[in-house]
PDB file of C-alpha atoms in Angstrom:
ATOM      1  CA  MET A 130      -0.460   0.589   0.073  1.00  0.00           C
ATOM      2  CA  LYS A 131       1.627   3.362  -1.534  1.00  0.00           C
ATOM      3  CA  GLN A 132       1.886   5.845   2.112  1.00  0.00           C
ATOM      4  CA  LEU A 133       0.847   8.846   0.323  1.00  0.00           C
ATOM      5  CA  MET A 134      -2.352   9.662  -1.796  1.00  0.00           C
ATOM      6  CA  ASN A 135      -3.155  12.542  -2.740  1.00  0.00           C
ATOM      7  CA  LYS A 136      -6.670  13.665  -0.453  1.00  0.00           C
ATOM      8  CA  ALA A 137      -7.874  16.646  -2.587  1.00  0.00           C
ATOM      9  CA  ALA A 138      -7.883  13.635  -5.472  1.00  0.00           C
ATOM     10  CA  LEU A 139      -9.928  11.668  -3.770  1.00  0.00           C
ATOM     11  CA  LEU A 140     -13.088  13.683  -2.462  1.00  0.00           C
ATOM     12  CA  GLU A 141     -12.651  14.655  -5.774  1.00  0.00           C
ATOM     13  CA  HIS A 142     -13.453  11.160  -7.035  1.00  0.00           C
ATOM     14  CA  LEU A 143     -16.073  10.819  -4.177  1.00  0.00           C
ATOM     15  CA  LYS A 144     -17.775  13.985  -5.028  1.00  0.00           C
ATOM     16  CA  MET A 145     -18.004  12.801  -9.115  1.00  0.00           C
ATOM     17  CA  THR A 146     -19.361   9.947  -7.932  1.00  0.00           C
ATOM     18  CA  LEU A 147     -22.085  10.932  -5.651  1.00  0.00           C
ATOM     19  CA  ASP A 148     -23.113  13.530  -9.073  1.00  0.00           C
ATOM     20  CA  ALA A 149     -23.567  10.492 -10.541  1.00  0.00           C
ATOM     21  CA  ARG A 150     -25.581   8.694  -8.152  1.00  0.00           C
ATOM     22  CA  MET A 151     -27.623  12.253  -7.852  1.00  0.00           C
ATOM     23  CA  GLN A 152     -28.381  11.966 -11.402  1.00  0.00           C
ATOM     24  CA  ALA A 153     -29.252   8.246 -12.189  1.00  0.00           C
ATOM     25  CA  ALA A 154     -32.087   8.995  -8.598  1.00  0.00           C
ATOM     26  CA  TRP A 155     -33.097  12.678 -10.915  1.00  0.00           C
ATOM     27  CA  LYS A 156     -33.428  10.569 -13.897  1.00  0.00           C
ATOM     28  CA  ALA A 157     -35.009   7.490 -12.687  1.00  0.00           C
ATOM     29  CA  MET A 158     -37.364   9.760  -9.968  1.00  0.00           C
ATOM     30  CA  GLU A 159     -38.288  11.944 -14.044  1.00  0.00           C
ATOM     31  CA  ALA A 160     -39.504   9.523 -15.756  1.00  0.00           C
ATOM     32  CA  ALA A 161     -41.509   7.581 -12.835  1.00  0.00           C
ATOM     33  CA  GLN A 162     -42.724  11.207 -12.614  1.00  0.00           C
ATOM     34  CA  GLU A 163     -44.033  10.887 -16.427  1.00  0.00           C
ATOM     35  CA  SER A 164     -45.148   7.227 -16.413  1.00  0.00           C
ATOM     36  CA  ALA A 165     -47.314   7.742 -13.244  1.00  0.00           C
ATOM     37  CA  ASN A 166     -48.109  10.948 -15.763  1.00  0.00           C
ATOM     38  CA  GLU A 167     -49.277   8.773 -18.167  1.00  0.00           C
ATOM     39  CA  GLN A 168     -51.311   6.126 -16.137  1.00  0.00           C
ATOM     40  CA  GLY A 169     -53.577   9.098 -14.612  1.00  0.00           C
ATOM     41  CA  LYS A 170     -54.366   9.764 -18.465  1.00  0.00           C
ATOM     42  CA  SER A 171     -56.365   6.905 -18.198  1.00  0.00           C
ATOM     43  CA  SER A 172     -60.113   6.545 -17.941  1.00  0.00           C
ATOM     44  CA  MET A 173     -60.019   2.221 -17.299  1.00  0.00           C
ATOM     45  CA  GLY A 174     -60.360   2.122 -14.063  1.00  0.00           C
ATOM     46  CA  ASP A 175     -58.837   0.984 -10.380  1.00  0.00           C
ATOM     47  CA  LYS A 176     -56.535  -0.451 -11.957  1.00  0.00           C
ATOM     48  CA  TYR A 177     -54.367   2.559 -13.810  1.00  0.00           C
ATOM     49  CA  GLU A 178     -54.961   4.553 -10.022  1.00  0.00           C
ATOM     50  CA  THR A 179     -52.958   1.965  -8.586  1.00  0.00           C
ATOM     51  CA  SER A 180     -50.897   1.791 -11.647  1.00  0.00           C
ATOM     52  CA  ARG A 181     -50.532   5.362 -10.603  1.00  0.00           C
ATOM     53  CA  SER A 182     -49.783   5.077  -7.618  1.00  0.00           C
ATOM     54  CA  MET A 183     -46.919   2.369  -7.453  1.00  0.00           C
ATOM     55  CA  GLY A 184     -45.133   5.677 -10.018  1.00  0.00           C
ATOM     56  CA  GLN A 185     -45.518   7.990  -7.855  1.00  0.00           C
ATOM     57  CA  LEU A 186     -43.801   5.396  -4.919  1.00  0.00           C
ATOM     58  CA  ASP A 187     -41.641   4.456  -7.034  1.00  0.00           C
ATOM     59  CA  ARG A 188     -40.912   8.556  -7.622  1.00  0.00           C
ATOM     60  CA  ASP A 189     -40.660   8.775  -3.974  1.00  0.00           C
ATOM     61  CA  MET A 190     -38.228   6.712  -3.462  1.00  0.00           C
ATOM     62  CA  PHE A 191     -35.855   7.970  -6.037  1.00  0.00           C
ATOM     63  CA  ALA A 192     -36.508  11.620  -4.899  1.00  0.00           C
ATOM     64  CA  ARG A 193     -35.550   9.860  -1.824  1.00  0.00           C
ATOM     65  CA  GLN A 194     -32.703   8.425  -2.834  1.00  0.00           C
ATOM     66  CA  TYR A 195     -31.522  11.784  -5.054  1.00  0.00           C
ATOM     67  CA  GLU A 196     -31.799  13.921  -1.820  1.00  0.00           C
ATOM     68  CA  SER A 197     -29.423  11.652   0.463  1.00  0.00           C
ATOM     69  CA  ALA A 198     -27.015  11.615  -2.186  1.00  0.00           C
ATOM     70  CA  ARG A 199     -27.048  15.464  -2.625  1.00  0.00           C
ATOM     71  CA  GLN A 200     -26.848  15.996   1.340  1.00  0.00           C
ATOM     72  CA  GLU A 201     -23.743  13.301   0.997  1.00  0.00           C
ATOM     73  CA  ARG A 202     -22.022  15.619  -1.506  1.00  0.00           C
ATOM     74  CA  VAL A 203     -22.859  19.207   0.803  1.00  0.00           C
ATOM     75  CA  LEU A 204     -21.115  16.890   3.710  1.00  0.00           C
ATOM     76  CA  LEU A 205     -17.852  16.305   1.279  1.00  0.00           C
ATOM     77  CA  GLU A 206     -18.448  20.252   0.156  1.00  0.00           C
ATOM     78  CA  ARG A 207     -17.599  21.208   3.923  1.00  0.00           C
ATOM     79  CA  ILE A 208     -14.066  18.734   4.460  1.00  0.00           C
ATOM     80  CA  ASN A 209     -11.019  20.559   3.922  1.00  0.00           C
ATOM     81  CA  PRO A 210      -8.909  18.456   2.075  1.00  0.00           C
ATOM     82  CA  ASN A 211      -5.549  19.603   2.955  1.00  0.00           C
ATOM     83  CA  GLU A 212      -6.025  19.718   6.955  1.00  0.00           C
ATOM     84  CA  VAL A 213      -4.456  17.218   9.341  1.00  0.00           C
ATOM     85  CA  THR A 214      -5.274  16.026  12.131  1.00  0.00           C
ATOM     86  CA  GLU A 215      -3.338  13.800  15.390  1.00  0.00           C
ATOM     87  CA  ARG A 216      -6.556  11.954  15.432  1.00  0.00           C
ATOM     88  CA  VAL A 217      -9.588  10.834  13.079  1.00  0.00           C
ATOM     89  CA  ALA A 218     -12.246  13.135  12.783  1.00  0.00           C
ATOM     90  CA  LEU A 219     -14.613  13.235   9.113  1.00  0.00           C
ATOM     91  CA  GLY A 220     -12.253  13.752   6.658  1.00  0.00           C
ATOM     92  CA  SER A 221      -9.622  12.087   7.311  1.00  0.00           C
ATOM     93  CA  LEU A 222      -7.377  10.046   5.173  1.00  0.00           C
ATOM     94  CA  VAL A 223      -6.614   6.949   8.074  1.00  0.00           C
ATOM     95  CA  ASN A 224      -4.165   3.674   7.007  1.00  0.00           C
ATOM     96  CA  THR A 225      -4.864   0.545   8.636  1.00  0.00           C
ATOM     97  CA  THR A 226      -3.508  -2.668   9.140  1.00  0.00           C
ATOM     98  CA  ALA A 227      -7.365  -3.480   7.528  1.00  0.00           C
ATOM     99  CA  GLY A 228      -7.172  -0.591   4.109  1.00  0.00           C
ATOM    100  CA  ARG A 229      -7.611   2.217   3.539  1.00  0.00           C
ATOM    101  CA  PHE A 230     -10.248   4.367   4.975  1.00  0.00           C
ATOM    102  CA  ILE A 231     -11.444   8.261   4.136  1.00  0.00           C
ATOM    103  CA  VAL A 232     -14.139   9.149   6.739  1.00  0.00           C
ATOM    104  CA  ALA A 233     -17.097  10.489   4.969  1.00  0.00           C
ATOM    105  CA  VAL A 234     -19.438   9.430   3.371  1.00  0.00           C
ATOM    106  CA  SER A 235     -20.289   5.729   3.236  1.00  0.00           C
ATOM    107  CA  LEU A 236     -20.040   5.029  -0.171  1.00  0.00           C
ATOM    108  CA  GLY A 237     -18.018   1.040   0.471  1.00  0.00           C
ATOM    109  CA  LYS A 238     -15.384   0.356  -1.719  1.00  0.00           C
ATOM    110  CA  ILE A 239     -14.171   3.156  -3.955  1.00  0.00           C
ATOM    111  CA  SER A 240     -11.018   2.213  -6.256  1.00  0.00           C
ATOM    112  CA  TYR A 241      -9.277   4.808  -6.602  1.00  0.00           C
ATOM    113  CA  GLU A 242      -5.719   4.769  -7.457  1.00  0.00           C
ATOM    114  CA  ASP A 243      -5.383   1.049  -8.757  1.00  0.00           C
ATOM    115  CA  GLU A 244      -6.423   0.951  -4.897  1.00  0.00           C
ATOM    116  CA  THR A 245      -9.084   0.185  -2.837  1.00  0.00           C
ATOM    117  CA  VAL A 246     -10.053   2.702  -0.737  1.00  0.00           C
ATOM    118  CA  MET A 247     -13.181   1.877   2.307  1.00  0.00           C
ATOM    119  CA  ALA A 248     -15.853   5.763   1.668  1.00  0.00           C
ATOM    120  CA  VAL A 249     -17.274   4.996   5.178  1.00  0.00           C
ATOM    121  CA  SER A 250     -19.314   7.649   7.229  1.00  0.00           C
ATOM    122  CA  SER A 251     -18.176   8.482  11.344  1.00  0.00           C
ATOM    123  CA  SER A 252     -21.559   7.235  12.649  1.00  0.00           C
ATOM    124  CA  SER A 253     -20.591   3.364  10.732  1.00  0.00           C
ATOM    125  CA  PRO A 254     -19.584   0.747  12.421  1.00  0.00           C
ATOM    126  CA  ILE A 255     -15.464   0.893  11.516  1.00  0.00           C
ATOM    127  CA  GLY A 256     -16.089   5.341  11.598  1.00  0.00           C
ATOM    128  CA  VAL A 257     -17.491   4.756  15.280  1.00  0.00           C
ATOM    129  CA  ALA A 258     -13.962   2.430  15.744  1.00  0.00           C
ATOM    130  CA  LEU A 259     -11.755   4.370  14.035  1.00  0.00           C
ATOM    131  CA  MET A 260     -13.219   7.656  15.313  1.00  0.00           C
ATOM    132  CA  GLY A 261     -10.669   9.863  17.556  1.00  0.00           C
ATOM    133  CA  LYS A 262      -8.316   7.326  17.472  1.00  0.00           C
ATOM    134  CA  SER A 263      -4.624   8.285  16.632  1.00  0.00           C
ATOM    135  CA  SER A 264      -1.043   7.069  14.921  1.00  0.00           C
ATOM    136  CA  GLY A 265      -0.556   3.804  16.527  1.00  0.00           C
ATOM    137  CA  ASP A 266      -3.223   2.894  18.121  1.00  0.00           C
ATOM    138  CA  THR A 267      -5.485   0.033  17.479  1.00  0.00           C
ATOM    139  CA  PHE A 268      -9.543  -0.761  16.700  1.00  0.00           C
ATOM    140  CA  SER A 269     -11.549  -3.765  16.788  1.00  0.00           C
ATOM    141  CA  PHE A 270     -12.660  -4.723  13.216  1.00  0.00           C
ATOM    142  CA  MET A 271     -14.585  -8.019  12.548  1.00  0.00           C
ATOM    143  CA  GLY A 272     -13.881  -9.128  15.167  1.00  0.00           C
ATOM    144  CA  LYS A 273     -10.013  -8.534  15.100  1.00  0.00           C
ATOM    145  CA  ASN A 274      -7.865  -5.877  16.507  1.00  0.00           C
ATOM    146  CA  GLN A 275      -6.678  -3.699  13.913  1.00  0.00           C
ATOM    147  CA  HIS A 276      -3.859  -0.917  13.882  1.00  0.00           C
ATOM    148  CA  ILE A 277      -4.004   3.053  12.807  1.00  0.00           C
ATOM    149  CA  THR A 278      -0.362   3.204  10.672  1.00  0.00           C
ATOM    150  CA  GLY A 279      -0.622   7.140   9.196  1.00  0.00           C
ATOM    151  CA  LEU A 280      -3.556   9.817   8.823  1.00  0.00           C
ATOM    152  CA  ILE A 281      -3.902  11.650   5.969  1.00  0.00           C
TER     153      ILE A 281
END
């Protein structure tokens, strides 16, 4: 594992990932709304009211996905990519014996610069285990003790 990774570039990569999710959710939301509207134009009765309701439920689900991604994107904007802390905090890039983690938003495994980085939120189980720890500290992950080998 390389010791140095460009945190600013990694954060931009996460932002682009969220932008793509927002765009996909928005398009799906629009398509579901359009479908629900088309179903509502028929006068065939209950069958079409059910279809319209299902379309509206789909639209609402995609709207929630969009809003969730938007809020995560806002959170990423608040992270200073040049800040290096002594303890794990929001925005920390953490090298550990269990792998590399960025404490920001829950996106899971991200491939970046031919490496795997786990993007986790500070409220996720691993995020909670890492928060406030320093380089050299031990934490428990998946039932095993792991060590923090560095912070960026």
